[in-house]
Amino acid sequence: MKKKIIAFLQNAALVLYAMFAIFPLLWLVILSFKHDRDMFNTTFIFTPTLENYRMLFSDGEYIGYFLDNIIVSFGAIALSIIVGVPAAYALARFDFKGRDGIAFTFLSFRFAPEILVVLPLFLLYQELGLYDTYVGLIWVFQVLSLPLLIWILRGYFEDISVEVENAARLDGYSWWQVFIKIVMPLIRPGLVASALLSLIFVWNNFTFSLLLAGQDVTTTTVAMLQYVASDTVHYGQMAGAVLIASLPIIILALSIQKHLVRGLSMGSVKG
């Protein structure tokens, strides 16, 4: 009887926590279907409307902002993977002087306040012609995503036994074949998980998107400012824009659950 009561209390606590965590998202959904005149009415009974979503897509501008966000975010993650995977492998496999210091230096880039570096970056981008361009945003976004990706993947590479690679080399595989056919499939769960975490940071970035772009290239986070007028705030349109911008991250997070579970068993191959 005592165990049943404890189990019931645990389940009740989990339900309450889930409601607490989901409520902001639920409130956004409610706001997105409200008229401006009903916005400050906290009751759940109101006449829903699709006007906010119609305004978002009426001129096609928000679609352009959304595409800009996809281009710079996924471009930055792709560049981070191309650079970060070999870097993480080198830090995990090769023993050289200052290895741990270099790894921590990479991670420290993630600690630096964005507002601290945005001014010199702004001046540099103006000189190089990278201001308000896809290349400029992709370059600065990969600085945000690369340290986290390297740090996580280094741990996955260290969990793979060196004997696995040596056995493949004895079977006649070249180093590149071992890396592509043996190592990469083993670290795939960690690669997917770290790429998603990095994508969340990049996708939601506001400071760099605002100060290093904003005219020719506008991300959804910066586009939210357009719904703040001089006399009012269009909360309904802003809520709808936030929900639409959140969909790719939510869909990706749900789709990689199996990779996250597989990632928990990486230690089983450690020698």
Short mmCIF file of N, CA, C and O in Angstrom, two decimals, residues 30-103:
data_model
loop_
_atom_site.label_atom_id
_atom_site.label_comp_id
_atom_site.label_asym_id
_atom_site.label_seq_id
_atom_site.Cartn_x
_atom_site.Cartn_y
_atom_site.Cartn_z
N ILE A 30 -2.79 29.91 -27.31
CA ILE A 30 -4.03 30.66 -27.04
C ILE A 30 -3.90 32.09 -27.54
O ILE A 30 -4.81 32.62 -28.19
N LEU A 31 -2.77 32.74 -27.26
CA LEU A 31 -2.58 34.12 -27.69
C LEU A 31 -2.62 34.25 -29.21
O LEU A 31 -3.11 35.26 -29.75
N SER A 32 -2.10 33.25 -29.90
CA SER A 32 -2.04 33.35 -31.36
C SER A 32 -3.42 33.30 -32.01
O SER A 32 -3.56 33.69 -33.17
N PHE A 33 -4.44 32.86 -31.28
CA PHE A 33 -5.80 32.79 -31.82
C PHE A 33 -6.71 33.86 -31.23
O PHE A 33 -7.92 33.82 -31.41
N LYS A 34 -6.12 34.84 -30.54
CA LYS A 34 -6.91 35.90 -29.93
C LYS A 34 -6.86 37.18 -30.77
O LYS A 34 -5.86 37.48 -31.42
N HIS A 35 -7.96 37.93 -30.71
CA HIS A 35 -7.96 39.28 -31.25
C HIS A 35 -7.15 40.19 -30.33
O HIS A 35 -6.98 39.90 -29.14
N ASP A 36 -6.69 41.31 -30.86
CA ASP A 36 -5.96 42.27 -30.04
C ASP A 36 -6.82 42.80 -28.89
O ASP A 36 -6.32 43.06 -27.81
N ARG A 37 -8.12 42.92 -29.13
CA ARG A 37 -9.00 43.45 -28.09
C ARG A 37 -9.18 42.46 -26.93
O ARG A 37 -9.55 42.86 -25.83
N ASP A 38 -8.94 41.18 -27.18
CA ASP A 38 -9.08 40.16 -26.14
C ASP A 38 -7.75 39.79 -25.49
O ASP A 38 -7.70 38.89 -24.66
N MET A 39 -6.67 40.47 -25.87
CA MET A 39 -5.34 40.03 -25.48
C MET A 39 -5.12 40.10 -23.97
O MET A 39 -4.41 39.26 -23.41
N PHE A 40 -5.69 41.07 -23.30
CA PHE A 40 -5.47 41.22 -21.86
C PHE A 40 -6.57 40.58 -21.04
O PHE A 40 -6.66 40.79 -19.83
N ASN A 41 -7.40 39.78 -21.70
CA ASN A 41 -8.42 39.00 -21.00
C ASN A 41 -7.84 37.62 -20.71
O ASN A 41 -7.49 36.87 -21.63
N THR A 42 -7.70 37.28 -19.46
CA THR A 42 -7.02 36.04 -19.08
C THR A 42 -7.94 34.83 -19.07
O THR A 42 -7.51 33.73 -18.70
N THR A 43 -9.20 34.98 -19.46
CA THR A 43 -10.11 33.83 -19.50
C THR A 43 -9.78 32.95 -20.70
O THR A 43 -9.26 33.41 -21.71
N PHE A 44 -10.11 31.68 -20.60
CA PHE A 44 -9.86 30.74 -21.68
C PHE A 44 -11.02 30.66 -22.66
O PHE A 44 -10.96 29.92 -23.63
N ILE A 45 -12.09 31.41 -22.39
CA ILE A 45 -13.26 31.41 -23.26
C ILE A 45 -13.24 32.69 -24.09
O ILE A 45 -13.35 33.79 -23.57
N PHE A 46 -13.05 32.54 -25.39
CA PHE A 46 -13.00 33.69 -26.29
C PHE A 46 -13.32 33.20 -27.71
O PHE A 46 -13.38 31.98 -27.96
N THR A 47 -13.55 34.12 -28.59
CA THR A 47 -13.84 33.78 -29.99
C THR A 47 -12.53 33.68 -30.76
O THR A 47 -11.86 34.70 -30.98
N PRO A 48 -12.09 32.48 -31.16
CA PRO A 48 -10.79 32.34 -31.85
C PRO A 48 -10.83 32.96 -33.23
O PRO A 48 -11.89 33.06 -33.87
N THR A 49 -9.66 33.34 -33.69
CA THR A 49 -9.52 33.94 -35.02
C THR A 49 -8.20 33.51 -35.65
O THR A 49 -7.23 33.23 -34.95
N LEU A 50 -8.20 33.46 -36.97
CA LEU A 50 -6.98 33.16 -37.72
C LEU A 50 -6.36 34.42 -38.31
O LEU A 50 -5.45 34.34 -39.14
N GLU A 51 -6.84 35.58 -37.86
CA GLU A 51 -6.36 36.84 -38.40
C GLU A 51 -4.86 37.03 -38.19
O GLU A 51 -4.16 37.57 -39.06
N ASN A 52 -4.36 36.60 -37.02
CA ASN A 52 -2.94 36.77 -36.74
C ASN A 52 -2.07 36.00 -37.73
O ASN A 52 -1.06 36.50 -38.23
N TYR A 53 -2.47 34.76 -38.04
CA TYR A 53 -1.71 33.97 -39.00
C TYR A 53 -1.89 34.51 -40.42
O TYR A 53 -0.94 34.45 -41.23
N ARG A 54 -3.07 35.04 -40.73
CA ARG A 54 -3.28 35.63 -42.05
C ARG A 54 -2.37 36.84 -42.25
O ARG A 54 -1.79 37.02 -43.33
N MET A 55 -2.22 37.64 -41.20
CA MET A 55 -1.34 38.80 -41.29
C MET A 55 0.12 38.39 -41.44
O MET A 55 0.91 39.06 -42.12
N LEU A 56 0.50 37.27 -40.83
CA LEU A 56 1.89 36.81 -40.92
C LEU A 56 2.25 36.42 -42.36
O LEU A 56 3.37 36.70 -42.82
N PHE A 57 1.31 35.77 -43.05
CA PHE A 57 1.63 35.23 -44.37
C PHE A 57 1.05 36.06 -45.51
O PHE A 57 1.20 35.68 -46.67
N SER A 58 0.39 37.16 -45.21
CA SER A 58 -0.29 37.93 -46.26
C SER A 58 0.69 38.53 -47.25
O SER A 58 0.45 38.52 -48.46
N ASP A 59 1.80 39.06 -46.79
CA ASP A 59 2.76 39.69 -47.70
C ASP A 59 3.98 38.83 -48.00
O ASP A 59 4.84 39.20 -48.79
N GLY A 60 4.09 37.66 -47.35
CA GLY A 60 5.19 36.74 -47.62
C GLY A 60 6.50 37.11 -46.95
O GLY A 60 7.50 36.39 -47.11
N GLU A 61 6.54 38.21 -46.21
CA GLU A 61 7.80 38.63 -45.59
C GLU A 61 8.26 37.64 -44.53
O GLU A 61 9.45 37.33 -44.44
N TYR A 62 7.33 37.14 -43.73
CA TYR A 62 7.73 36.22 -42.66
C TYR A 62 8.32 34.94 -43.23
O TYR A 62 9.24 34.36 -42.64
N ILE A 63 7.80 34.49 -44.37
CA ILE A 63 8.37 33.30 -45.01
C ILE A 63 9.84 33.56 -45.37
O ILE A 63 10.70 32.68 -45.22
N GLY A 64 10.12 34.78 -45.86
CA GLY A 64 11.50 35.12 -46.17
C GLY A 64 12.38 35.13 -44.94
O GLY A 64 13.52 34.65 -44.97
N TYR A 65 11.86 35.66 -43.82
CA TYR A 65 12.63 35.65 -42.57
C TYR A 65 12.89 34.21 -42.13
O TYR A 65 13.99 33.89 -41.66
N PHE A 66 11.88 33.38 -42.28
CA PHE A 66 12.01 31.97 -41.87
C PHE A 66 13.08 31.27 -42.72
O PHE A 66 13.90 30.51 -42.19
N LEU A 67 13.07 31.52 -44.02
CA LEU A 67 14.07 30.91 -44.90
C LEU A 67 15.47 31.43 -44.57
O LEU A 67 16.44 30.65 -44.61
N ASP A 68 15.58 32.72 -44.25
CA ASP A 68 16.88 33.26 -43.85
C ASP A 68 17.40 32.54 -42.61
O ASP A 68 18.60 32.23 -42.51
N ASN A 69 16.51 32.30 -41.66
CA ASN A 69 16.91 31.61 -40.43
C ASN A 69 17.38 30.19 -40.74
O ASN A 69 18.36 29.71 -40.16
N ILE A 70 16.69 29.52 -41.64
CA ILE A 70 17.08 28.15 -42.01
C ILE A 70 18.45 28.16 -42.67
O ILE A 70 19.32 27.33 -42.36
N ILE A 71 18.67 29.10 -43.58
CA ILE A 71 19.94 29.14 -44.33
C ILE A 71 21.13 29.38 -43.40
O ILE A 71 22.12 28.63 -43.43
N VAL A 72 21.03 30.40 -42.54
CA VAL A 72 22.19 30.73 -41.70
C VAL A 72 22.37 29.70 -40.58
O VAL A 72 23.51 29.37 -40.22
N SER A 73 21.27 29.16 -40.04
CA SER A 73 21.39 28.21 -38.93
C SER A 73 21.94 26.87 -39.41
O SER A 73 22.92 26.36 -38.85
N PHE A 74 21.35 26.30 -40.43
CA PHE A 74 21.81 25.01 -40.92
C PHE A 74 23.16 25.15 -41.62
O PHE A 74 23.96 24.20 -41.59
N GLY A 75 23.42 26.29 -42.23
CA GLY A 75 24.74 26.51 -42.80
C GLY A 75 25.82 26.53 -41.74
O GLY A 75 26.91 25.96 -41.91
N ALA A 76 25.53 27.19 -40.61
CA ALA A 76 26.49 27.24 -39.51
C ALA A 76 26.72 25.85 -38.90
O ALA A 76 27.86 25.49 -38.59
N ILE A 77 25.66 25.07 -38.76
CA ILE A 77 25.81 23.72 -38.20
C ILE A 77 26.60 22.83 -39.15
O ILE A 77 27.45 22.03 -38.72
N ALA A 78 26.33 22.94 -40.45
CA ALA A 78 27.08 22.14 -41.42
C ALA A 78 28.56 22.48 -41.38
O ALA A 78 29.42 21.58 -41.38
N LEU A 79 28.88 23.76 -41.32
CA LEU A 79 30.28 24.18 -41.23
C LEU A 79 30.91 23.70 -39.93
O LEU A 79 32.08 23.25 -39.91
N SER A 80 30.15 23.76 -38.84
CA SER A 80 30.67 23.30 -37.55
C SER A 80 30.95 21.80 -37.56
O SER A 80 31.94 21.35 -36.97
N ILE A 81 30.11 21.04 -38.22
CA ILE A 81 30.33 19.59 -38.31
C ILE A 81 31.58 19.28 -39.13
O ILE A 81 32.40 18.44 -38.76
N ILE A 82 31.74 19.99 -40.26
CA ILE A 82 32.91 19.76 -41.12
C ILE A 82 34.21 20.06 -40.36
O ILE A 82 35.20 19.33 -40.49
N VAL A 83 34.21 21.11 -39.56
CA VAL A 83 35.42 21.49 -38.82
C VAL A 83 35.50 20.76 -37.48
O VAL A 83 36.59 20.34 -37.05
N GLY A 84 34.37 20.59 -36.81
CA GLY A 84 34.36 20.10 -35.44
C GLY A 84 34.63 18.62 -35.30
O GLY A 84 35.28 18.20 -34.33
N VAL A 85 34.15 17.80 -36.24
CA VAL A 85 34.36 16.34 -36.12
C VAL A 85 35.84 15.99 -36.18
O VAL A 85 36.35 15.27 -35.30
N PRO A 86 36.60 16.46 -37.18
CA PRO A 86 38.05 16.15 -37.16
C PRO A 86 38.76 16.75 -35.94
O PRO A 86 39.68 16.12 -35.39
N ALA A 87 38.35 17.95 -35.52
CA ALA A 87 38.98 18.57 -34.35
C ALA A 87 38.73 17.76 -33.09
O ALA A 87 39.64 17.53 -32.27
N ALA A 88 37.49 17.30 -32.90
CA ALA A 88 37.17 16.48 -31.73
C ALA A 88 37.92 15.16 -31.76
O ALA A 88 38.39 14.67 -30.73
N TYR A 89 38.04 14.56 -32.94
CA TYR A 89 38.79 13.30 -33.08
C TYR A 89 40.25 13.50 -32.71
O TYR A 89 40.85 12.67 -32.00
N ALA A 90 40.85 14.59 -33.19
CA ALA A 90 42.26 14.85 -32.89
C ALA A 90 42.48 15.07 -31.39
O ALA A 90 43.45 14.58 -30.82
N LEU A 91 41.56 15.80 -30.74
CA LEU A 91 41.70 16.05 -29.31
C LEU A 91 41.48 14.79 -28.48
O LEU A 91 41.99 14.69 -27.37
N ALA A 92 40.73 13.84 -29.03
CA ALA A 92 40.46 12.60 -28.30
C ALA A 92 41.52 11.53 -28.53
O ALA A 92 41.83 10.75 -27.62
N ARG A 93 42.09 11.50 -29.73
CA ARG A 93 42.95 10.39 -30.09
C ARG A 93 44.45 10.70 -29.97
O ARG A 93 45.24 9.85 -29.58
N PHE A 94 44.86 11.92 -30.30
CA PHE A 94 46.28 12.22 -30.36
C PHE A 94 46.73 12.87 -29.06
O PHE A 94 46.08 13.80 -28.55
N ASP A 95 47.82 12.36 -28.53
CA ASP A 95 48.38 12.87 -27.28
C ASP A 95 49.49 13.87 -27.61
O ASP A 95 50.56 13.50 -28.06
N PHE A 96 49.22 15.13 -27.40
CA PHE A 96 50.21 16.16 -27.69
C PHE A 96 50.14 17.22 -26.58
O PHE A 96 49.16 17.31 -25.83
N LYS A 97 51.18 18.00 -26.48
CA LYS A 97 51.29 18.99 -25.43
C LYS A 97 50.22 20.08 -25.59
O LYS A 97 50.02 20.61 -26.68
N GLY A 98 49.57 20.37 -24.47
CA GLY A 98 48.55 21.42 -24.48
C GLY A 98 47.21 20.97 -25.01
O GLY A 98 46.36 21.82 -25.31
N ARG A 99 46.98 19.67 -25.11
CA ARG A 99 45.73 19.17 -25.68
C ARG A 99 44.53 19.62 -24.86
O ARG A 99 43.55 20.14 -25.40
N ASP A 100 44.59 19.42 -23.55
CA ASP A 100 43.46 19.81 -22.69
C ASP A 100 43.27 21.32 -22.68
O ASP A 100 42.13 21.81 -22.61
N GLY A 101 44.37 22.06 -22.74
CA GLY A 101 44.26 23.51 -22.78
C GLY A 101 43.56 24.00 -24.04
O GLY A 101 42.75 24.93 -24.00
N ILE A 102 43.88 23.35 -25.17
CA ILE A 102 43.23 23.73 -26.43
C ILE A 102 41.74 23.40 -26.38
O ILE A 102 40.90 24.20 -26.83
N ALA A 103 41.41 22.23 -25.81
CA ALA A 103 40.00 21.84 -25.71
C ALA A 103 39.23 22.83 -24.85
O ALA A 103 38.10 23.22 -25.18
#
